[in-house]
Amino acid sequence: MPPNTTASSGQKPGKSGRKKGRKARLFLIVLVLALFGGVAYGGYWGVSTVRASFPQTKGSLTLDGLSGPVDVKRDGNGIPQIYASSDEDLFMAQGYVQAQDRFYEMDVRRHMTSGRLSEMFGSGQVKNDEFLRTMGWDRVAKEEYDKKLSASTKKYLQAYAKGVNAYLKGKDGKDISLEYAALGFTNDYKPQEWTPVDSVAWLKAMAWDLRGNMQEEIDRSLMTSRLGPKQIADLYPEYPYSRNKTITQEGQYDSVTGSYVQGSSTTAGSGTQSTSGTGLAGNATAPNGLQSQLSKLYNVLDNVPTAVGVNGNGIGSNSWVVAGKYTITGKPLLANDPHLSASLPSVWYQMGLHCTSVSSKCQYDVSGYTFAGMPGVVIGHNQDIAWGMTNSGVDVTDLYLEKITGEGYEYDGKVLPFTTRKETIKVAGGASKTIVVRETKDGMPLLSDRDDELVKVGKKATVDSGAPDRGDGYAIALRWTALDPGNSMDAVFQLDKASNWSEFRTASASFDVPSQNLIYADTENHIGYQLPGKIPTRSKGDDGSLPSPGWDSKYKWTGYIKQSELPYEYDPKRGYIVTANQAVVDKDKYPYTLTTDWGYGTRSQRISDLIEAKVKGGGKISTDDMRQMQLDDSSEIAKLIVPKLLKIDVADKNVRDAQKLLEGWDYTQDADSAAAAYFNATWRNILKLAFGNKLPKELRVKGQCLNVAPVDTTGPADENQTVRECGQREADQAQPDGGDRWFEVVRKIIDDPNNDWWKAPKTRLDKAADNRDELFARAMKDARWELTAKLGKDMDTWSWGRLHRLFLKNQTLGTEGPGVLQYMLNRGPWKLSGGEATVNATGWNAAGGYGVVWVPSMRMVVNLDDFDKSKWINLSGASGHAYSAHYTDQTDKWAKGELLPWSFSDKAVDKSTSDTLVLKP
């Protein structure tokens, strides 16, 4: 979604700059007050400004370029269903309608993907633009459009752009959205025409947020400054294959045919790559100073605007499909709820695209969730099949430390020249800035060039004997599949018109980035799963879990996994398929390392257990059963820890009273549950005492300071000597975040009460904890007083929802504008049930607090027996206009777990239609 525009230039403005800044802010405040007065008191100027951008939804409009009339039918929630007689008319109308509701969002997105945010928001976005220009998403997107995409895809992209531009024609910014009216008082920005490349580039932003394990790669390396190899291994346990099922269970790799097959194969994959990790942080060739470089890089990455996720951390999703033999209808049911950043408007846009008569001239009859700014439907169903997506998490990024020598870099003992290009960044209200981007021969950009301190640290880095001499220093480069041109845009249109399993798999083959778990169901009673994507292979012993030495060719990628080798499943005997970011395939059945950083299967196993409980009891699953499963609030970590907490003898009466809340608790995290509030506070404090306070400052929450023993490898540690260290990471990115990796860490040691992790030093108020129960007792006490401070002394008033709240913020002016403008654009809070690693995954970061960080960004249940009995909901609403009736009209229902009817047939759509707009040629 549109980015957070936190100023990050790091430069102090001069006097004239400060005066201009103050003047601009004063103008903006005057504007906001005028708008606010107009909205509140009916002032003409304010009301006219707000209403000017509302879309026309009734009557008729003329659009140059249409070949025939197009009907746009909106239901009571403003969700459009478009009917046209040709493909080009269909996608042109899609562009027009999405621009009506969401053009400001679309415009911010394309400025993000092209590294041009400074043109809209000024100098505060220069650092972000520098980084995005360095990666060059728009350059790659242009190359895809010019060289990779099919002729039909280009035709559809052109039609979509034509529709967007038809909407923009003759409009000033204030006619398009309230945000432009505000921006107009701070700079002279004018929206420009839409291009096909703007749509293609959005897939790069999506891929960036869903890129895999780059953050984990950095974190593991940063941990080496304070933790040893065994301690780090403790914090990254292996996936629990014996307890939590993988996605595919009835297939394996056939080494004879070199393909993945369903059922038994001639030989199981015996060539599974090592997961020992032989990158820089794990061997003797690591240069000193790498931790400092990676810490700075993490901060740079953290500042990059979020597109759909949480900058790579915490991304999750649920999807599952149940075969007809276990459903009430006798046909499959398919559910999906992607877990992404909470944003306003929602990243998703609900829409139907219908040909009045499906033929070679007009091929589409599809409905589902789209991205504003991109034609087609991303997740949904057509007249024959339904599909859903979850992030696979496969490792498609690697960081390389490059040895800089003069004007080049060292590679296998030779010095190679960098490829360079200049990028000029235009800045609203300021002077343009030109940067030079350097890339290696493999097209890897130097990310460290975008931070002065990274350059300095790299130059000063010393090395061990195994690495090249220091010379000019080191730089950090990125290898990422999305920086190679691909054809994922082709896949969108192929999926939208696929009619069977074979066509679905063919379409998935084009879905190169981001790699997603694709689930499938069809009206012929088949279900399936396919892992698509451009997934790299690495040399034996290199699992991509740590940064690699760029000067050694044995660490370069060796190729990509073939489509025929990627795991899939079709009509499995068990009758259902669950994907929730768990491991795709058992490591003993597959020769390639897809990643070392799967989700740990907490959600997926809970969903499987709910399905099994229903069908083994002889029951049949309904659409509403699928909805209820999506809302499951059960805490798996509570089931493990609460019995231990209840056995602890607590002397303090106040803490004992809180402990009693856990007696008889059913482990569900309802918004009104006091027990859920107290348990989660205890869990947060267990993590802090056992792990968080022992992590390096680069991983801990910014501003939280500790007295820690200095790291000194030259002699024995002095327990009486400490230094003051303060955390450096944003609260929603810090560790331990409390996700299911930490569930697994604790599960491994829960029955070892004297494990070293359970030890915590004494403080001014607390004696040292020497074992698990002493640490748990201290955590319960800390939680009691933390909640007393946050929620009051009276525990009868405590509830999880008072801590666990969702705020929806406009991702530009809603985060950085004056308070009254934020009041106009933002909504909330909502008190939510659910929690971290539950099926109802309203995620929160245990290191940073209890506020909701990511959410089920939409929910859907598709009924393959009768599509009109399918259900859906969006996080916000169809509109991006702050005072539209459809800005957040779905959010209350979403928060309660309700779903809306999802009309698909002509009859159902007509019955639900409130407004009809006819677009005429």
PDB file of N, CA, C and O in Angstrom, residues 272-275 395 535-536 538 542-543 561 590-596:
ATOM      1  N   THR A 272      19.469 -33.811  -0.390  1.00  0.00           N
ATOM      2  CA  THR A 272      19.048 -32.593   0.290  1.00  0.00           C
ATOM      3  C   THR A 272      20.254 -31.767   0.695  1.00  0.00           C
ATOM      4  O   THR A 272      21.203 -32.267   1.286  1.00  0.00           O
ATOM      5  N   GLN A 273      20.213 -30.490   0.385  1.00  0.00           N
ATOM      6  CA  GLN A 273      21.344 -29.632   0.667  1.00  0.00           C
ATOM      7  C   GLN A 273      21.530 -29.444   2.158  1.00  0.00           C
ATOM      8  O   GLN A 273      20.604 -29.517   2.950  1.00  0.00           O
ATOM      9  N   SER A 274      22.744 -29.192   2.525  1.00  0.00           N
ATOM     10  CA  SER A 274      23.063 -28.922   3.926  1.00  0.00           C
ATOM     11  C   SER A 274      22.367 -27.661   4.399  1.00  0.00           C
ATOM     12  O   SER A 274      22.209 -26.709   3.655  1.00  0.00           O
ATOM     13  N   THR A 275      21.971 -27.657   5.660  1.00  0.00           N
ATOM     14  CA  THR A 275      21.393 -26.460   6.260  1.00  0.00           C
ATOM     15  C   THR A 275      22.294 -25.935   7.366  1.00  0.00           C
ATOM     16  O   THR A 275      21.850 -25.292   8.299  1.00  0.00           O
ATOM     17  N   ASP A 395      13.311 -18.845  -0.402  1.00  0.00           N
ATOM     18  CA  ASP A 395      14.450 -17.928  -0.332  1.00  0.00           C
ATOM     19  C   ASP A 395      14.880 -17.531  -1.745  1.00  0.00           C
ATOM     20  O   ASP A 395      15.521 -18.307  -2.452  1.00  0.00           O
ATOM     21  N   ILE A 535      12.928 -19.984  -8.481  1.00  0.00           N
ATOM     22  CA  ILE A 535      13.580 -20.286  -7.205  1.00  0.00           C
ATOM     23  C   ILE A 535      15.015 -20.728  -7.475  1.00  0.00           C
ATOM     24  O   ILE A 535      15.239 -21.709  -8.201  1.00  0.00           O
ATOM     25  N   PRO A 536      15.998 -20.031  -6.922  1.00  0.00           N
ATOM     26  CA  PRO A 536      17.389 -20.328  -7.260  1.00  0.00           C
ATOM     27  C   PRO A 536      17.898 -21.613  -6.619  1.00  0.00           C
ATOM     28  O   PRO A 536      17.416 -22.042  -5.559  1.00  0.00           O
ATOM     29  N   ARG A 538      21.598 -23.354  -5.293  1.00  0.00           N
ATOM     30  CA  ARG A 538      22.899 -22.906  -4.800  1.00  0.00           C
ATOM     31  C   ARG A 538      23.852 -24.092  -4.732  1.00  0.00           C
ATOM     32  O   ARG A 538      23.442 -25.246  -4.749  1.00  0.00           O
ATOM     33  N   ASP A 542      25.759 -24.427   0.643  1.00  0.00           N
ATOM     34  CA  ASP A 542      25.314 -23.033   0.779  1.00  0.00           C
ATOM     35  C   ASP A 542      23.792 -23.025   0.770  1.00  0.00           C
ATOM     36  O   ASP A 542      23.170 -23.290  -0.252  1.00  0.00           O
ATOM     37  N   ASP A 543      23.190 -22.735   1.925  1.00  0.00           N
ATOM     38  CA  ASP A 543      21.737 -22.786   2.000  1.00  0.00           C
ATOM     39  C   ASP A 543      21.087 -21.418   1.951  1.00  0.00           C
ATOM     40  O   ASP A 543      19.882 -21.286   2.108  1.00  0.00           O
ATOM     41  N   ILE A 561      15.241 -23.918 -10.147  1.00  0.00           N
ATOM     42  CA  ILE A 561      14.488 -25.174 -10.132  1.00  0.00           C
ATOM     43  C   ILE A 561      13.513 -25.184 -11.314  1.00  0.00           C
ATOM     44  O   ILE A 561      12.798 -24.210 -11.548  1.00  0.00           O
ATOM     45  N   TYR A 590      12.898 -34.222  -0.985  1.00  0.00           N
ATOM     46  CA  TYR A 590      13.169 -33.156  -1.961  1.00  0.00           C
ATOM     47  C   TYR A 590      14.645 -32.802  -1.939  1.00  0.00           C
ATOM     48  O   TYR A 590      15.236 -32.648  -0.864  1.00  0.00           O
ATOM     49  N   PRO A 591      15.276 -32.673  -3.118  1.00  0.00           N
ATOM     50  CA  PRO A 591      16.723 -32.459  -3.154  1.00  0.00           C
ATOM     51  C   PRO A 591      17.163 -31.007  -3.037  1.00  0.00           C
ATOM     52  O   PRO A 591      18.351 -30.734  -2.929  1.00  0.00           O
ATOM     53  N   TYR A 592      16.226 -30.071  -3.087  1.00  0.00           N
ATOM     54  CA  TYR A 592      16.593 -28.658  -3.074  1.00  0.00           C
ATOM     55  C   TYR A 592      16.192 -28.008  -1.746  1.00  0.00           C
ATOM     56  O   TYR A 592      15.182 -28.370  -1.138  1.00  0.00           O
ATOM     57  N   THR A 593      16.984 -27.032  -1.329  1.00  0.00           N
ATOM     58  CA  THR A 593      16.625 -26.233  -0.166  1.00  0.00           C
ATOM     59  C   THR A 593      15.787 -25.053  -0.639  1.00  0.00           C
ATOM     60  O   THR A 593      16.305 -24.145  -1.289  1.00  0.00           O
ATOM     61  N   LEU A 594      14.496 -25.082  -0.334  1.00  0.00           N
ATOM     62  CA  LEU A 594      13.619 -23.976  -0.729  1.00  0.00           C
ATOM     63  C   LEU A 594      13.817 -22.778   0.183  1.00  0.00           C
ATOM     64  O   LEU A 594      13.788 -21.631  -0.256  1.00  0.00           O
ATOM     65  N   THR A 595      13.980 -23.026   1.471  1.00  0.00           N
ATOM     66  CA  THR A 595      14.341 -22.003   2.443  1.00  0.00           C
ATOM     67  C   THR A 595      14.692 -22.705   3.740  1.00  0.00           C
ATOM     68  O   THR A 595      14.349 -23.882   3.936  1.00  0.00           O
ATOM     69  N   THR A 596      15.372 -22.009   4.633  1.00  0.00           N
ATOM     70  CA  THR A 596      15.598 -22.513   5.990  1.00  0.00           C
ATOM     71  C   THR A 596      14.691 -21.780   6.975  1.00  0.00           C
ATOM     72  O   THR A 596      14.819 -21.958   8.181  1.00  0.00           O
TER      73      THR A 596
END
